[in-house]
Each structure stands twice: as C-alpha cells, then as structure tokens.
GROMACS .gro file of C-alpha atoms in nm:
model
  330
    1MET     CA    1  -0.001  -0.002   0.001
    2THR     CA    2   0.117   0.354  -0.070
    3ARG     CA    3   0.205   0.536   0.251
    4ARG     CA    4   0.188   0.912   0.303
    5GLN     CA    5   0.473   1.094   0.141
    6THR     CA    6   0.755   1.193   0.379
    7TYR     CA    7   0.945   1.502   0.278
    8SER     CA    8   1.279   1.634   0.399
    9GLN     CA    9   1.291   1.931   0.632
   10THR     CA   10   1.438   2.143   0.346
   11VAL     CA   11   1.140   2.061   0.114
   12ILE     CA   12   0.893   2.129   0.394
   13ASP     CA   13   1.049   2.474   0.470
   14GLN     CA   14   1.064   2.560   0.099
   15ALA     CA   15   0.703   2.462   0.025
   16SER     CA   16   0.581   2.648   0.334
   17ALA     CA   17   0.771   2.962   0.235
   18TRP     CA   18   0.620   2.957  -0.116
   19ILE     CA   19   0.266   2.934   0.024
   20VAL     CA   20   0.323   3.238   0.230
   21ARG     CA   21   0.506   3.428  -0.038
   22LEU     CA   22   0.231   3.368  -0.294
   23GLY     CA   23  -0.028   3.497  -0.048
   24GLY     CA   24   0.145   3.822  -0.002
   25ASP     CA   25   0.078   4.169  -0.153
   26GLU     CA   26   0.417   4.209  -0.345
   27VAL     CA   27   0.438   3.900  -0.565
   28SER     CA   28   0.625   3.981  -0.885
   29GLU     CA   29   0.669   3.810  -1.217
   30ALA     CA   30   1.023   3.720  -1.118
   31ASP     CA   31   0.874   3.542  -0.810
   32TYR     CA   32   0.654   3.328  -1.030
   33LEU     CA   33   0.950   3.241  -1.253
   34ALA     CA   34   1.147   3.140  -0.951
   35LEU     CA   35   0.853   2.923  -0.833
   36GLU     CA   36   0.833   2.750  -1.176
   37ALA     CA   37   1.208   2.685  -1.149
   38TRP     CA   38   1.178   2.535  -0.798
   39LEU     CA   39   0.880   2.315  -0.898
   40ALA     CA   40   1.080   2.177  -1.190
   41LEU     CA   41   1.374   2.077  -0.969
   42SER     CA   42   1.210   1.765  -0.819
   43PRO     CA   43   0.887   1.569  -0.862
   44GLU     CA   44   0.855   1.612  -0.481
   45HIS     CA   45   0.815   1.985  -0.500
   46PRO     CA   46   0.471   2.001  -0.667
   47GLU     CA   47   0.339   1.729  -0.440
   48ALA     CA   48   0.475   1.909  -0.128
   49LEU     CA   49   0.330   2.245  -0.245
   50THR     CA   50  -0.016   2.089  -0.297
   51GLU     CA   51  -0.006   1.935   0.048
   52ALA     CA   52   0.115   2.259   0.209
   53GLU     CA   53  -0.178   2.441   0.038
   54ALA     CA   54  -0.437   2.197   0.183
   55LEU     CA   55  -0.271   2.223   0.532
   56TRP     CA   56  -0.274   2.601   0.519
   57ALA     CA   57  -0.643   2.605   0.424
   58ALA     CA   58  -0.720   2.375   0.716
   59LEU     CA   59  -0.507   2.564   0.962
   60ASP     CA   60  -0.662   2.890   0.863
   61GLN     CA   61  -1.003   2.755   0.981
   62ASP     CA   62  -0.860   2.681   1.321
   63ARG     CA   63  -0.690   2.985   1.463
   64SER     CA   64  -0.598   2.819   1.792
   65ALA     CA   65  -0.402   2.552   1.617
   66LEU     CA   66  -0.231   2.818   1.401
   67ASP     CA   67  -0.135   3.022   1.707
   68ALA     CA   68  -0.005   2.717   1.888
   69ALA     CA   69   0.214   2.618   1.589
   70LEU     CA   70   0.347   2.975   1.563
   71VAL     CA   71   0.452   2.978   1.929
   72ARG     CA   72   0.633   2.642   1.886
   73ALA     CA   73   0.817   2.719   1.562
   74ALA     CA   74   0.860   3.097   1.527
   75PRO     CA   75   1.191   3.124   1.728
   76LYS     CA   76   1.357   2.881   1.487
   77VAL     CA   77   1.224   3.037   1.170
   78LEU     CA   78   1.299   3.394   1.262
   79THR     CA   79   1.672   3.310   1.287
   80GLN     CA   80   1.672   3.188   0.924
   81SER     CA   81   1.740   3.389   0.602
   82TRP     CA   82   1.623   3.271   0.258
   83LEU     CA   83   1.796   3.288  -0.076
   84VAL     CA   84   1.591   3.304  -0.389
   85ARG     CA   85   1.754   3.277  -0.730
   86VAL     CA   86   1.548   3.468  -0.984
   87GLY     CA   87   1.585   3.378  -1.350
   88ASN     CA   88   1.962   3.381  -1.441
   89GLY     CA   89   2.041   3.650  -1.183
   90ALA     CA   90   2.230   3.609  -0.859
   91ALA     CA   91   2.068   3.469  -0.544
   92ARG     CA   92   1.950   3.740  -0.321
   93ARG     CA   93   1.806   3.752   0.032
   94ARG     CA   94   1.436   3.814   0.078
   95TRP     CA   95   1.432   3.990   0.414
   96PRO     CA   96   1.148   4.244   0.368
   97TRP     CA   97   0.880   3.975   0.398
   98VAL     CA   98   1.078   3.707   0.586
   99ALA     CA   99   1.034   3.849   0.941
  100ALA     CA  100   0.654   3.835   0.941
  101ALA     CA  101   0.576   3.568   0.668
  102MET     CA  102   0.817   3.304   0.784
  103ALA     CA  103   0.665   3.296   1.133
  104VAL     CA  104   0.331   3.209   0.960
  105ALA     CA  105   0.512   2.951   0.743
  106ALA     CA  106   0.628   2.791   1.062
  107ALA     CA  107   0.277   2.683   1.133
  108LEU     CA  108   0.282   2.487   0.804
  109VAL     CA  109   0.620   2.333   0.897
  110MET     CA  110   0.476   2.210   1.224
  111ALA     CA  111   0.154   2.083   1.060
  112LEU     CA  112   0.351   1.878   0.803
  113LEU     CA  113   0.562   1.726   1.082
  114VAL     CA  114   0.281   1.672   1.331
  115GLY     CA  115  -0.030   1.578   1.127
  116PRO     CA  116  -0.262   1.544   1.440
  117THR     CA  117  -0.274   1.922   1.455
  118LEU     CA  118  -0.532   1.910   1.180
  119ALA     CA  119  -0.736   1.622   1.325
  120GLY     CA  120  -1.107   1.683   1.270
  121ARG     CA  121  -1.061   1.949   0.997
  122THR     CA  122  -1.252   1.905   0.667
  123VAL     CA  123  -1.042   1.943   0.354
  124VAL     CA  124  -1.214   1.967   0.005
  125TYR     CA  125  -1.043   1.829  -0.310
  126VAL     CA  126  -1.152   1.915  -0.663
  127THR     CA  127  -1.034   1.790  -1.003
  128ALA     CA  128  -1.103   1.942  -1.344
  129PRO     CA  129  -1.219   1.735  -1.642
  130GLY     CA  130  -0.914   1.548  -1.770
  131GLU     CA  131  -0.721   1.593  -1.440
  132GLN     CA  132  -0.635   1.305  -1.201
  133LYS     CA  133  -0.511   1.368  -0.848
  134THR     CA  134  -0.365   1.137  -0.581
  135ILE     CA  135  -0.435   1.235  -0.221
  136SER     CA  136  -0.218   1.081   0.061
  137LEU     CA  137  -0.394   1.080   0.397
  138ALA     CA  138  -0.225   1.105   0.731
  139ASP     CA  139  -0.341   0.755   0.820
  140GLY     CA  140  -0.153   0.601   0.523
  141SER     CA  141  -0.464   0.566   0.304
  142THR     CA  142  -0.464   0.701  -0.052
  143ILE     CA  143  -0.740   0.834  -0.277
  144ASN     CA  144  -0.688   0.857  -0.650
  145MET     CA  145  -0.945   1.101  -0.801
  146ASN     CA  146  -1.068   1.086  -1.158
  147GLY     CA  147  -1.145   1.400  -1.349
  148ALA     CA  148  -1.440   1.625  -1.286
  149SER     CA  149  -1.467   1.509  -0.928
  150ARG     CA  150  -1.527   1.671  -0.588
  151LEU     CA  151  -1.493   1.515  -0.244
  152SER     CA  152  -1.418   1.616   0.118
  153VAL     CA  153  -1.214   1.433   0.382
  154ARG     CA  154  -1.231   1.458   0.760
  155LEU     CA  155  -1.014   1.251   0.988
  156THR     CA  156  -1.111   1.224   1.351
  157ALA     CA  157  -1.005   1.008   1.646
  158LYS     CA  158  -1.301   0.781   1.593
  159ALA     CA  159  -1.358   0.765   1.220
  160ARG     CA  160  -1.222   0.862   0.872
  161LEU     CA  161  -1.492   1.038   0.676
  162VAL     CA  162  -1.526   1.107   0.303
  163ASP     CA  163  -1.819   1.286   0.148
  164MET     CA  164  -1.852   1.248  -0.233
  165GLY     CA  165  -2.036   1.473  -0.465
  166SER     CA  166  -2.038   1.400  -0.841
  167ALA     CA  167  -1.713   1.210  -0.848
  168GLU     CA  168  -1.512   0.900  -0.926
  169ALA     CA  169  -1.230   0.786  -0.698
  170ALA     CA  170  -1.028   0.475  -0.622
  171PHE     CA  171  -0.954   0.410  -0.247
  172ASP     CA  172  -0.664   0.219  -0.095
  173VAL     CA  173  -0.745   0.219   0.279
  174ALA     CA  174  -0.499   0.163   0.561
  175HIS     CA  175  -0.623  -0.103   0.805
  176ASP     CA  176  -0.741   0.052   1.139
  177VAL     CA  177  -0.994  -0.154   1.327
  178SER     CA  178  -1.057   0.130   1.571
  179ARG     CA  179  -1.136   0.391   1.309
  180PRO     CA  180  -1.375   0.287   1.029
  181PHE     CA  181  -1.341   0.440   0.690
  182LEU     CA  182  -1.681   0.575   0.592
  183VAL     CA  183  -1.774   0.713   0.242
  184THR     CA  184  -2.104   0.898   0.210
  185VAL     CA  185  -2.213   0.896  -0.154
  186GLY     CA  186  -2.554   0.980  -0.283
  187GLN     CA  187  -2.807   0.795  -0.076
  188SER     CA  188  -2.561   0.533   0.041
  189ARG     CA  189  -2.280   0.476   0.289
  190VAL     CA  190  -1.977   0.263   0.229
  191GLU     CA  191  -1.798   0.128   0.530
  192VAL     CA  192  -1.460  -0.037   0.527
  193LEU     CA  193  -1.185  -0.132   0.771
  194GLY     CA  194  -0.906  -0.191   0.508
  195THR     CA  195  -0.938  -0.264   0.139
  196ALA     CA  196  -0.911  -0.129  -0.212
  197PHE     CA  197  -1.221  -0.024  -0.391
  198ASP     CA  198  -1.372   0.221  -0.653
  199VAL     CA  199  -1.664   0.453  -0.599
  200ARG     CA  200  -1.842   0.643  -0.872
  201ARG     CA  201  -2.120   0.892  -0.830
  202ASP     CA  202  -2.319   1.037  -1.125
  203ALA     CA  203  -2.630   1.245  -1.121
  204GLU     CA  204  -2.873   0.979  -0.988
  205THR     CA  205  -2.660   0.657  -0.965
  206THR     CA  206  -2.387   0.518  -0.741
  207ARG     CA  207  -2.148   0.236  -0.817
  208VAL     CA  208  -1.910   0.053  -0.580
  209SER     CA  209  -1.651  -0.201  -0.701
  210VAL     CA  210  -1.419  -0.396  -0.465
  211ALA     CA  211  -1.074  -0.491  -0.592
  212ARG     CA  212  -0.952  -0.628  -0.253
  213GLY     CA  213  -1.104  -0.687   0.095
  214VAL     CA  214  -1.462  -0.642   0.211
  215VAL     CA  215  -1.695  -0.334   0.227
  216ARG     CA  216  -2.049  -0.283   0.339
  217VAL     CA  217  -2.288  -0.058   0.152
  218SER     CA  218  -2.590   0.067   0.340
  219ASP     CA  219  -2.882   0.305   0.290
  220LEU     CA  220  -2.843   0.639   0.474
  221VAL     CA  221  -3.208   0.653   0.577
  222ASP     CA  222  -3.247   0.287   0.645
  223PRO     CA  223  -2.915   0.138   0.766
  224GLY     CA  224  -3.072  -0.202   0.785
  225HIS     CA  225  -3.093  -0.203   0.401
  226LYS     CA  226  -2.736  -0.308   0.323
  227VAL     CA  227  -2.526  -0.556   0.130
  228ARG     CA  228  -2.173  -0.688   0.187
  229LEU     CA  229  -1.929  -0.677  -0.103
  230THR     CA  230  -1.616  -0.885  -0.144
  231ALA     CA  231  -1.332  -0.876  -0.406
  232GLY     CA  232  -1.466  -0.904  -0.760
  233GLN     CA  233  -1.812  -0.773  -0.679
  234THR     CA  234  -1.978  -0.450  -0.803
  235LEU     CA  235  -2.276  -0.277  -0.662
  236ALA     CA  236  -2.501  -0.047  -0.868
  237ARG     CA  237  -2.774   0.164  -0.718
  238ALA     CA  238  -3.014   0.400  -0.883
  239ASP     CA  239  -3.162   0.675  -0.662
  240THR     CA  240  -3.503   0.617  -0.830
  241ASP     CA  241  -3.558   0.273  -0.678
  242GLY     CA  242  -3.294   0.224  -0.419
  243VAL     CA  243  -3.224  -0.136  -0.526
  244LEU     CA  244  -2.876  -0.254  -0.426
  245ALA     CA  245  -2.792  -0.471  -0.733
  246VAL     CA  246  -2.475  -0.679  -0.701
  247THR     CA  247  -2.292  -0.836  -0.990
  248GLU     CA  248  -1.993  -1.074  -1.001
  249GLY     CA  249  -1.691  -1.043  -1.236
  250PRO     CA  250  -1.347  -0.879  -1.287
  251VAL     CA  251  -1.329  -0.530  -1.142
  252THR     CA  252  -1.234  -0.306  -1.427
  253THR     CA  253  -1.381   0.034  -1.320
  254ALA     CA  254  -1.045   0.168  -1.180
  255ALA     CA  255  -0.871   0.110  -1.512
  256TRP     CA  256  -0.914   0.484  -1.567
  257GLN     CA  257  -0.604   0.525  -1.332
  258SER     CA  258  -0.392   0.381  -1.613
  259ARG     CA  259  -0.573   0.584  -1.872
  260ARG     CA  260  -0.789   0.297  -2.003
  261LEU     CA  261  -1.162   0.242  -2.004
  262VAL     CA  262  -1.292  -0.116  -2.020
  263TYR     CA  263  -1.654  -0.196  -2.138
  264ASP     CA  264  -1.877  -0.497  -2.178
  265ARG     CA  265  -2.199  -0.415  -2.369
  266THR     CA  266  -2.207  -0.072  -2.210
  267PRO     CA  267  -2.457   0.196  -2.337
  268LEU     CA  268  -2.283   0.473  -2.525
  269SER     CA  269  -2.443   0.724  -2.289
  270GLU     CA  270  -2.221   0.575  -2.005
  271VAL     CA  271  -1.919   0.576  -2.228
  272ALA     CA  272  -1.981   0.944  -2.310
  273ALA     CA  273  -2.004   1.028  -1.941
  274ASP     CA  274  -1.663   0.854  -1.879
  275LEU     CA  275  -1.511   1.058  -2.168
  276SER     CA  276  -1.647   1.378  -2.015
  277ARG     CA  277  -1.445   1.303  -1.697
  278ALA     CA  278  -1.135   1.213  -1.892
  279TYR     CA  279  -1.120   1.515  -2.121
  280PRO     CA  280  -1.181   1.892  -2.090
  281THR     CA  281  -1.447   1.894  -2.364
  282PRO     CA  282  -1.768   1.722  -2.251
  283VAL     CA  283  -1.915   1.433  -2.465
  284ARG     CA  284  -2.282   1.344  -2.502
  285ALA     CA  285  -2.466   1.069  -2.691
  286VAL     CA  286  -2.779   1.207  -2.869
  287GLY     CA  287  -3.026   1.117  -3.134
  288GLY     CA  288  -3.067   0.751  -3.045
  289ALA     CA  289  -2.692   0.688  -3.005
  290GLU     CA  290  -2.748   0.660  -2.627
  291ALA     CA  291  -2.862   0.297  -2.655
  292VAL     CA  292  -2.578   0.181  -2.876
  293ARG     CA  293  -2.369  -0.065  -2.678
  294PHE     CA  294  -1.994  -0.086  -2.678
  295THR     CA  295  -1.761  -0.376  -2.585
  296GLY     CA  296  -1.385  -0.322  -2.577
  297VAL     CA  297  -1.098  -0.120  -2.431
  298LEU     CA  298  -1.051   0.255  -2.503
  299VAL     CA  299  -0.706   0.382  -2.451
  300LEU     CA  300  -0.721   0.747  -2.337
  301ASP     CA  301  -0.451   0.939  -2.516
  302ASP     CA  302  -0.569   1.259  -2.696
  303GLN     CA  303  -0.944   1.318  -2.719
  304ALA     CA  304  -0.953   1.333  -3.102
  305SER     CA  305  -0.782   0.989  -3.135
  306THR     CA  306  -1.021   0.835  -2.882
  307LEU     CA  307  -1.329   0.964  -3.067
  308ARG     CA  308  -1.189   0.842  -3.402
  309ARG     CA  309  -1.162   0.486  -3.241
  310LEU     CA  310  -1.525   0.497  -3.130
  311GLU     CA  311  -1.635   0.605  -3.482
  312THR     CA  312  -1.444   0.302  -3.618
  313PHE     CA  313  -1.589   0.050  -3.375
  314LEU     CA  314  -1.941   0.185  -3.367
  315PRO     CA  315  -2.199   0.315  -3.621
  316VAL     CA  316  -2.173   0.667  -3.491
  317THR     CA  317  -2.015   0.998  -3.587
  318SER     CA  318  -1.893   1.284  -3.368
  319SER     CA  319  -1.924   1.658  -3.411
  320ILE     CA  320  -1.899   1.956  -3.177
  321ARG     CA  321  -2.191   2.182  -3.102
  322ASP     CA  322  -2.213   2.460  -2.845
  323GLY     CA  323  -1.896   2.342  -2.682
  324VAL     CA  324  -2.011   1.983  -2.645
  325ILE     CA  325  -1.901   1.680  -2.860
  326GLU     CA  326  -2.208   1.495  -2.975
  327LEU     CA  327  -2.214   1.133  -3.073
  328ARG     CA  328  -2.496   1.067  -3.327
  329PRO     CA  329  -2.598   0.757  -3.523
  330ARG     CA  330  -2.422   0.741  -3.860
   0.00000   0.00000   0.00000
C-alpha cells in the first residue's frame, strides 16, 4: 500500500515559504518564474506544495491550532534567512517579507511534521475534467481522484470520513480496526476497515466495485438495508428505486487510473459520461446513440484519437456543437 509521502525538512521549509510568499501583496513576475524553477527541480516539489496548500487552508479555519504552531516554531524560523535565485540572476536575500511571513510559514512546517494538529478538519479536493489527483492521507490511506470530481475528507479520532459529490475515486485504505473508513455517496454509505475499492457517483446513480477486501454498503435513511461486497463484486444503485444490485466479475472500473476504459456491452451514454471526466471537452450521446452498446477497451490518449476509435468501432459519428462533442448515429 502507498504510504503518506515523507518530505525532507528542506522541502517542507521551502514549500511552506512559497505558500506564504504567494499569498502576499508584493508578488512579482520574477517570483513566479522562481517558483516555476523550484517546481521543476524535483517531482517532490509540486506534491509538497499541494499538501502545504491543503494544510494551510485547514489551519486557517482553526486559529487556535495556528497560534499554537506559531509559538512552537517561530523562534527557529525567525533566525533563518532565505535565498531566492530569480531567472539567471544572482541569488539574493528576501528579508522584507521574511520576518513576518516566515513565522506564519512555521505553522505549516509544524503541521507537516505533526499531522494530528489538523485532526477533525475538513479538506475539500476538486479535479477538473481530464485531471487526475492522488491524495495521501495522514493515516496512510490514498485516494486517486478521476477528472471532474469533488470530495471532502475529515479525519477524527473515531472515524475517517469522506463525502463524495459528483465524482469517481479509487480508495486504498489503511487497516485501522478502531477507526472505520466511511464514504457517504448519494443515498448510500460505504464502510470499510481496510481494502481497495472504487466509488463512482453520477447524477442519480452510485457504483461501488471492490478490488480487494470487504466493504459494506448501506442506505443512509434505512441502515438495515445493506449488502456486503467482497473482491470481484460490483454494486449499482439508482436513486429512483434504491435497489442494491450486485454483480460478479473482474473489477475494471478503476482502469481509468492507467488511462484505459474497459466496457462490456455498455450503453454509449455511459461511455460518453466517462469521456467527459477524462477530457476537458464534454461528450454526449444524442439522437438515439445513447442506446448503442460498446464492448472493448478505449485507450485514453488525446481526445480526437479516442473519438476516432469509437467512430471506427461503432456506427456513430462525432461533431462539436455549443462546446459539447455529440455522438450521433451514422
């Protein structure tokens, strides 16, 4: 299982300093160029910056935690000077903002080192169409988000809570019998102690597929209405009837993580919804094409190539209208 990323003290300090600098009133074009150069130095840098942003947002909601972190870390930080190399110029010290801003950055340093400071805080994660994001939680669990998704995470002493809006995400959950992992999605709740599974939420449907371990899916209103899923099982539920329909077979829904989509007699309307998550331009099946069924594997490289493959495999044609790619019968 993938554990939470551990960064060196240097990377933590630098990421924290950038968060503070970018939030100041005197950010220059040279600063942005320096940031781009720093991000390109190591694949750790963008990840550390993203985590620092989330930690700062959570700390900002809890002033007492922020003040406590400042008291612990400010003496250390206020003795440091920072060198920033801008473009091809010589490195120069950034003292005008360091004295105040680095004390605030200290809160981020402490939060990255002592994750429990943020216990109980809710952090919201969003991906744009075509974007995928990996979230490493403090308990060692990971969440891989598909495009066009939104979810929130809250870790407490008694439970690990995820609330999904319209989203698709694959979960790899660290085993912790004392803190159940609970996902609220649509009208259902998914409960797990340690497993790998995929959850997808569309406008009025929820789908849960288990790759490893065991999960329980129950009704939010009637918890007694529930089913138990094991590896290789998929649950589909429509809000209109609330039926928890379970099917057996290889779990392929998380193939999107490797930029592939796998289908077995799937209506083109569902394929179009998947493509709308995978690419910036939304896709819709219209004019009777919704019911056309597709079996096969779609490799998600560029959008134009993927659409050409669909046109080759199926009796449909694609065209763009009002910013939406429409799939129509040929």
